Amino acid sequence: MITLASDFGTPYPAAMRGVICTRTDARIEDIAHDFPRQDVRAAAFWLTQTLPYFPPAVHCVVVDPGVGTDRDAVVVRAGTHALVAPDNGVALPVARELADSVEVFTWAYDDPASSTFHGRDVFAPAAAAVHEAGVDVVSELDRTTPTDDYVDLQFPTAELVDGGARGEVLVVDGFGNVVTNIPGSILESRFGGTVTVDGDPIPVRRAYAALDPGDRLVTVGSHGNVELAVTQGRGDDAFGVGVGDPVSLAL
Amino acid sequence: MITLASDFGTPYPAAMRGVICTRTDARIEDIAHDFPRQDVRAAAFWLTQTLPYFPPAVHCVVVDPGVGTDRDAVVVRAGTHALVAPDNGVALPVARELADSVEVFTWAYDDPASSTFHGRDVFAPAAAAVHEAGVDVVSELDRTTPTDDYVDLQFPTAELVDGGARGEVLVVDGFGNVVTNIPGSILESRFGGTVTVDGDPIPVRRAYAALDPGDRLVTVGSHGNVELAVTQGRGDDAFGVGVGDPVSLAL
Amino acid sequence: MITLASDFGTPYPAAMRGVICTRTDARIEDIAHDFPRQDVRAAAFWLTQTLPYFPPAVHCVVVDPGVGTDRDAVVVRAGTHALVAPDNGVALPVARELADSVEVFTWAYDDPASSTFHGRDVFAPAAAAVHEAGVDVVSELDRTTPTDDYVDLQFPTAELVDGGARGEVLVVDGFGNVVTNIPGSILESRFGGTVTVDGDPIPVRRAYAALDPGDRLVTVGSHGNVELAVTQGRGDDAFGVGVGDPVSLAL
């Protein structure tokens, strides 16, 4: 199985699917192609929310603001999974969730047909090649070279302070739910009660529908992080925050 | 075959696909994941326009404003099809179109990993389980209990009055075509002529392209209902109506 | 394999997939369903950027402003590929790229169930039938009749003038990159230098990331044409041009 994730929108991913279909009969599953444009950290986050649910696969990830520059292509082996991606860190956070130990290889690619669409000309052929060879022999392929000199990416860590936490907004999902980097465990005994978010008292609830339409709430999202939401509404609008904004939570 | 429909946008459905792929090799077909957010009736309508064209399948439908509350999960058997959905009525209208007789079962689910993403933690595993067991043995599964105490949903019926009909807007599609609940049969002998919509005379035509760009027209959509449209334009803007608005039609 | 491309958005293509799945087990691959609405030329362009990367397949293309009028349905054979489409020219440019010689057949269809959704009622069944029969026997099918009387479509040609070119904008992609009809070969020796676009001097670069965020650049896109772009921004906004607008380039 090969999965595809990008910020390409349409129809560019179709060219990638075609390239893959000419090289392998592997099943292809889309993760998403509307990741926030050129936002490597957001893509890295959403990959942690999706790829770990898949069976062993080759994951082709292309969020690549540096396309056409001299940035490398990498193959990241994480247990029975492999990720093929630009060397900008996008694949690392999910790789560490997929396996205890992660190996990174540079992928030597030929001069591609285009300088603007390596998804089609570099990453799709690489994903097909890794899939056909098998994840377990990645290290033996002619095009792979093990490397320690790769771009890494870590999500910012929330600061746990006495009586609360200071974190930031990692992503906003399509419902407007605001995903922070504050671990949900902080709210464990608070459900049904109230916490203070950026100075305002806000109910802590398990379900978006727990309150009246338009009411703000704090919950723990499916990612395990603290999430700012609104019953039948958009949390980003109601809390007035966006990606990268600080969020302060007092218990 | 398993089909997936939701209002999740992306990338959440990818986690559902992963969950299913780890449990079955079934082919997965997307219906749509951009149903109007938390609009159970709209989702129920679009399911009637899509699922009946499929071969026997398990249909996993998640439009679920009540996620995390104590609402049940249900499995609805409709002939050779089964629908797995929250107990909010979303699956019932299409089930009645798929088969003359419909059976509803509650689906006993374990405490899910999240309170906010039952698509991943409840419905995807349930759909995979029903698919692997087989639709014909749904009633024999440990997790299913037949029930008559489920949430039903009926589309509002248009009122046929002497010389016309009074109905309402069910949905607006992506082209801006306004789908009403008035049966198209009312227009049978009127093509090429004119009817009165909310007081204005409007041509009745079979093709969107029948008039000049920007001209309003009344037609019968692919669903068999009266539709308000515009040649190369948006019917909702031109008629000034949206979901739930009344539509009065005089012949 | 059957590919699907349309301007339908969702969920209409799901009905087409269902229709196909009841007739054949063929793998179905989506090209895109958000082609600019009723824009036959834009669809024709994007098909040239996607279909040639696929292995032999039947391509079902429905961008069809004339649905419900008396326009024909056609099957276009291009080597080992076949395209099923309305007779509005949408399939011809890519067909000429797929094969040196192209044959066009009208497809005789029964009175369809709807006058507004031939994607479901005409083209999906036709694509399934052509796939099941085989592309090589298209000419022998009862429903096909060879024709020379079909609608063709050619992209406008840029005018190469001494010291530059005059062309126009063919499409704008989702990133805001402006794709012109000026052949990229004109820039061959200019990378690293500057050209004049509509009177302004603009750097010529291979990579979108070559300049500072917000800086305008000229590049050669993955289609081989001259493209107007912005480092981490939208070319259409920065250059103030849209589809069909003239673009003048001086070396």
CSV table of C-alpha atoms in Angstrom, one decimal, chain B residues 1 27 29-35 46 49-50 53-55 173-175 177 179 206-210 219-223 227 231-233, chain C residues 7-22 24-28 37-38 65-69 114-117 120-121:
chain,number,residue,atom,x,y,z
B,1,MET,CA,-17.2,-3.0,-0.5
B,27,ARG,CA,-12.5,-1.9,-1.4
B,29,GLU,CA,-15.2,4.1,-1.9
B,30,ASP,CA,-15.7,7.7,-0.8
B,31,ILE,CA,-19.2,9.1,-1.2
B,32,ALA,CA,-18.2,12.6,0.1
B,33,HIS,CA,-16.6,14.1,3.1
B,34,ASP,CA,-17.9,17.7,2.6
B,35,PHE,CA,-21.5,17.2,3.5
B,46,TRP,CA,-27.4,13.2,-0.5
B,49,GLN,CA,-28.8,10.4,-4.4
B,50,THR,CA,-25.7,8.2,-4.3
B,53,TYR,CA,-26.3,3.3,-7.4
B,54,PHE,CA,-23.8,1.1,-5.6
B,55,PRO,CA,-23.7,-2.7,-5.5
B,173,ASP,CA,-25.7,21.7,-4.6
B,174,GLY,CA,-22.2,22.9,-5.5
B,175,PHE,CA,-23.4,24.5,-8.7
B,177,ASN,CA,-28.8,24.4,-8.1
B,179,VAL,CA,-33.2,21.2,-4.9
B,206,ARG,CA,-34.9,20.2,-19.5
B,207,ALA,CA,-31.4,21.5,-19.9
B,208,TYR,CA,-29.5,24.1,-17.9
B,209,ALA,CA,-28.1,25.4,-21.2
B,210,ALA,CA,-31.5,25.9,-22.7
B,219,THR,CA,-36.1,22.0,-14.3
B,220,VAL,CA,-36.4,18.4,-12.9
B,221,GLY,CA,-33.1,17.4,-11.3
B,222,SER,CA,-31.4,14.0,-11.4
B,223,HIS,CA,-33.2,13.3,-8.1
B,227,GLU,CA,-35.0,22.3,-9.1
B,231,THR,CA,-28.0,28.9,-17.2
B,232,GLN,CA,-24.3,29.1,-16.4
B,233,GLY,CA,-25.0,30.6,-13.0
C,7,ASP,CA,-16.5,19.8,-12.5
C,8,PHE,CA,-19.2,18.2,-10.3
C,9,GLY,CA,-17.6,18.7,-6.9
C,10,THR,CA,-19.3,16.3,-4.5
C,11,PRO,CA,-21.3,14.1,-4.1
C,12,TYR,CA,-22.4,13.6,-7.7
C,13,PRO,CA,-19.2,11.7,-8.8
C,14,ALA,CA,-20.1,9.0,-6.1
C,15,ALA,CA,-23.2,8.1,-8.1
C,16,MET,CA,-20.9,7.7,-11.2
C,17,ARG,CA,-18.6,5.4,-9.2
C,18,GLY,CA,-21.6,3.4,-8.0
C,19,VAL,CA,-22.8,3.0,-11.6
C,20,ILE,CA,-19.4,1.9,-12.7
C,21,CYS,CA,-18.9,-0.5,-9.7
C,22,THR,CA,-22.1,-2.3,-10.6
C,24,THR,CA,-17.2,-3.7,-13.7
C,25,ASP,CA,-14.5,-4.5,-11.1
C,26,ALA,CA,-12.1,-2.1,-12.8
C,27,ARG,CA,-10.0,0.1,-10.6
C,28,ILE,CA,-11.3,3.6,-10.5
C,37,ARG,CA,-17.2,24.9,-13.5
C,38,GLN,CA,-18.3,24.5,-17.1
C,65,PRO,CA,-22.3,22.8,-20.0
C,66,GLY,CA,-24.5,21.4,-22.8
C,67,VAL,CA,-26.0,18.5,-20.8
C,68,GLY,CA,-29.6,17.8,-21.8
C,69,THR,CA,-29.3,19.5,-25.2
C,114,SER,CA,-32.3,12.5,-16.2
C,115,SER,CA,-31.7,15.5,-18.5
C,116,THR,CA,-29.3,17.1,-16.0
C,117,PHE,CA,-26.9,14.3,-14.9
C,120,ARG,CA,-24.4,9.2,-14.1
C,121,ASP,CA,-26.9,8.2,-16.8
